[in-house]
Short mmCIF file of C-alpha atoms in Angstrom, two decimals:
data_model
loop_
_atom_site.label_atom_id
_atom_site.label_comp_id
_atom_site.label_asym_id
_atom_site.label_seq_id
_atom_site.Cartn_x
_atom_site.Cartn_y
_atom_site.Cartn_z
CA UNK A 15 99.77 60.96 58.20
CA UNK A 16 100.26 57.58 60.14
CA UNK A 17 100.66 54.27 58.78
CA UNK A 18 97.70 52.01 59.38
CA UNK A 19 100.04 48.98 58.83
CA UNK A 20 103.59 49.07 59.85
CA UNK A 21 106.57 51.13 58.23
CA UNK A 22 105.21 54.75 59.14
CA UNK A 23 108.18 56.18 56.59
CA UNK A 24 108.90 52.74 54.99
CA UNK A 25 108.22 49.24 54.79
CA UNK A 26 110.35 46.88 52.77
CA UNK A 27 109.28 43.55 52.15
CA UNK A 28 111.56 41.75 50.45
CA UNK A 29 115.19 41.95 48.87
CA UNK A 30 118.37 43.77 49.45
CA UNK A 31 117.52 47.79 50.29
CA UNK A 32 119.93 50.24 51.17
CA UNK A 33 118.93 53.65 53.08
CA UNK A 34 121.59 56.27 53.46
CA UNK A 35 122.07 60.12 54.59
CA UNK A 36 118.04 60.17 55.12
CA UNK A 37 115.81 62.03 58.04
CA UNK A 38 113.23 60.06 59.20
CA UNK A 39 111.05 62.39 61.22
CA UNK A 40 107.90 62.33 63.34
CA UNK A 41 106.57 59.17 61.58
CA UNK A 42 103.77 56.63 62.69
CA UNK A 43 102.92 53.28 62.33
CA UNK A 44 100.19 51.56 64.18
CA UNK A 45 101.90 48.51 64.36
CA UNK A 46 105.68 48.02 63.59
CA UNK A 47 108.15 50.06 62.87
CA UNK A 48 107.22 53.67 63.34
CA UNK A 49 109.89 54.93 60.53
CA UNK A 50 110.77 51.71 59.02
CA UNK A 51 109.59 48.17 58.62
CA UNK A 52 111.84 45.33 57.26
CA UNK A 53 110.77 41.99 57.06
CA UNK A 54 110.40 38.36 56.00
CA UNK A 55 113.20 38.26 53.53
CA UNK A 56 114.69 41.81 53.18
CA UNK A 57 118.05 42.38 54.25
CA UNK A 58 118.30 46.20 55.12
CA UNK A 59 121.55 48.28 55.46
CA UNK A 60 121.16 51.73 56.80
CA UNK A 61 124.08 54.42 57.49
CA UNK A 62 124.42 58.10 58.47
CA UNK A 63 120.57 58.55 58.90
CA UNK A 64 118.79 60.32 61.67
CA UNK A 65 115.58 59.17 63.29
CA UNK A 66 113.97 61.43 65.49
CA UNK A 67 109.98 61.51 67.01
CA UNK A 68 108.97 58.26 65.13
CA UNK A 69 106.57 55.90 67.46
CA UNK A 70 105.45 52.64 66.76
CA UNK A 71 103.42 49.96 68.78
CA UNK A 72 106.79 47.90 68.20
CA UNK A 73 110.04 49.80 67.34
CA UNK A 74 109.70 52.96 67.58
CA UNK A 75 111.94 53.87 64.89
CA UNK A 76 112.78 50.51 63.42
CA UNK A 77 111.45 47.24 63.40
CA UNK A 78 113.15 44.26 61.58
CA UNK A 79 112.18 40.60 61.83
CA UNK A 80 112.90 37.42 60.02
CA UNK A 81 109.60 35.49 61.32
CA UNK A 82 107.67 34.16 58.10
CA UNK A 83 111.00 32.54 56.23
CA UNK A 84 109.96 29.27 56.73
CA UNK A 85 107.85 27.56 54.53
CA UNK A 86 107.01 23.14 53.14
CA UNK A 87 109.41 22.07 50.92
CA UNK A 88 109.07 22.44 47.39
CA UNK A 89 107.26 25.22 48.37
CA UNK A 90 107.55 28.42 46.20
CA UNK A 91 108.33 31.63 47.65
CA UNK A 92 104.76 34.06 48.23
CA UNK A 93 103.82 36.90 45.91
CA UNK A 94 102.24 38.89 48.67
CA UNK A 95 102.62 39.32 52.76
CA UNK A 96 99.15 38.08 52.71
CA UNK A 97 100.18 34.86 51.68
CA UNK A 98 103.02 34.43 54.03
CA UNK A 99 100.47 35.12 57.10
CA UNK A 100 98.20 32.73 55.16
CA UNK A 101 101.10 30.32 55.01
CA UNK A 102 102.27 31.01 58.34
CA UNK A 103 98.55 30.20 59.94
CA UNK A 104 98.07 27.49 57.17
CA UNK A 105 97.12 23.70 58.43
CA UNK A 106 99.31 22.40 56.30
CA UNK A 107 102.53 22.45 58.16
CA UNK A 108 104.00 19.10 57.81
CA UNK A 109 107.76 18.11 59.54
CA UNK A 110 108.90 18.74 56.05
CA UNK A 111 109.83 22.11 56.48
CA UNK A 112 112.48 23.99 54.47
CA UNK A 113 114.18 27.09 56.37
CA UNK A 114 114.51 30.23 53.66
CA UNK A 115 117.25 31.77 53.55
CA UNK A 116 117.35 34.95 56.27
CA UNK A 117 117.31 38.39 56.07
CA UNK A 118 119.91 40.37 57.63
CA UNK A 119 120.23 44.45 59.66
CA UNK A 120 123.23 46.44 59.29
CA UNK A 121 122.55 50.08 60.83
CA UNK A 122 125.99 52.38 61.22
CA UNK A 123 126.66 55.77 61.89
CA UNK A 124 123.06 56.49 62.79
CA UNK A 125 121.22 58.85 65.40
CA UNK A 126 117.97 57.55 67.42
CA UNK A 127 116.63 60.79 69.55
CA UNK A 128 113.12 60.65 70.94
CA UNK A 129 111.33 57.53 69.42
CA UNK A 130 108.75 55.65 71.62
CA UNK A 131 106.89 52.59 71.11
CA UNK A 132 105.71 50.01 73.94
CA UNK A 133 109.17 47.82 73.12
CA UNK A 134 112.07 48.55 71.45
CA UNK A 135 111.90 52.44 71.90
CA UNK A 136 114.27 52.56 68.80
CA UNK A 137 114.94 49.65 67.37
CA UNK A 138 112.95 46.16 67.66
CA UNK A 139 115.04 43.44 66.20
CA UNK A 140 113.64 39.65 66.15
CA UNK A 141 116.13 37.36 63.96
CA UNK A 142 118.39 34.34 64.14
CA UNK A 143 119.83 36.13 60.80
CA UNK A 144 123.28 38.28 61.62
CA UNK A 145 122.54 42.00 62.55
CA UNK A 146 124.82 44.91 63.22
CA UNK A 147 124.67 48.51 64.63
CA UNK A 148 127.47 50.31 65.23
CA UNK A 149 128.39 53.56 65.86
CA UNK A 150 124.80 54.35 66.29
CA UNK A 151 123.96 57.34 69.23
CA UNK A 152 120.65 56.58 71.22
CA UNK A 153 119.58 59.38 73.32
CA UNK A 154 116.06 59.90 74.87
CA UNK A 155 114.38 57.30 73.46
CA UNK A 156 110.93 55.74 75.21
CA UNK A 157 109.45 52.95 75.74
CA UNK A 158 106.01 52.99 77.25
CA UNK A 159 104.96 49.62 78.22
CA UNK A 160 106.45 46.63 80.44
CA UNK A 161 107.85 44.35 78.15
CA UNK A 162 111.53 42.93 78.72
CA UNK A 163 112.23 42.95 74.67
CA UNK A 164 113.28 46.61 76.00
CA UNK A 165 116.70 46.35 74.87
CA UNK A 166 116.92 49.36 72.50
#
């Protein structure tokens, strides 16, 4: 069944995660990511998978973003993604701020057939952090909206 949240196949949160030789297949998220979500401050390496049908509102396939690493200084580092939104909406921004280190994408040797999502028919990517993909194959992918973050 779909994901209500984001990560239709899986959604990694934090830390270093590796995903290799898997088939991500006719997944859904309702938000991001329709195979996989990766966020905040996981750094995800992928190689030799396949993802093929997935849909998601943002990255069809894959959807990886750094947003949330920033947080007051002296500030200790959230238990939950409810408390980085809380921190991220929080009042209590000061010009103190401390930039977290960022996460980082490395996808190789990779297929992307047939994803959609409204942007980033494959892959949605929103970092400052170094990302990679190489030797990837992207072939009939879809995006169904108007946005110019249609890059993949």
């Amino acid at each position: 069944g779909p994901a209500y949240g984001a990560g239709g196949g899986l959604a990694v949160y934090d830390g270093e995660f590796t995903v290799g030789g898997t088939e991500f297949t006719n997944n859904y998220a309702y938000n991001e990511g329709g195979a996989i979500f990766s966020a905040v401050w996981a750094a995800l390496d992928v190689a030799a998978c396949s993802f093929d049908g997935n849909s998601g509102f943002l990255g069809g396939a894959l959807f990886h973003t750094d947003e949330g690493g920033f947080f007051l200084e002296g500030s200790v580092k959230p238990d939950s993604y409810k408390e980085i939104s809380d921190a991220r909406t929080s009042s209590a921004v000061s010009p103190q701020i401390e930039e977290l280190p960022m996460p980082d994408l490395s996808v190789e040797r990779s297929v992307f057939s047939d994803n959609d999502s409204m942007a980033g028919a494959a892959v949605f990517a929103s970092s400052l952090a170094p990302m990679g993909i190489t030797n990837c194959v992207f072939e009939g992918n879809v995006t169904l909206g108007d946005s110019p973050l249609n890059a993949m």
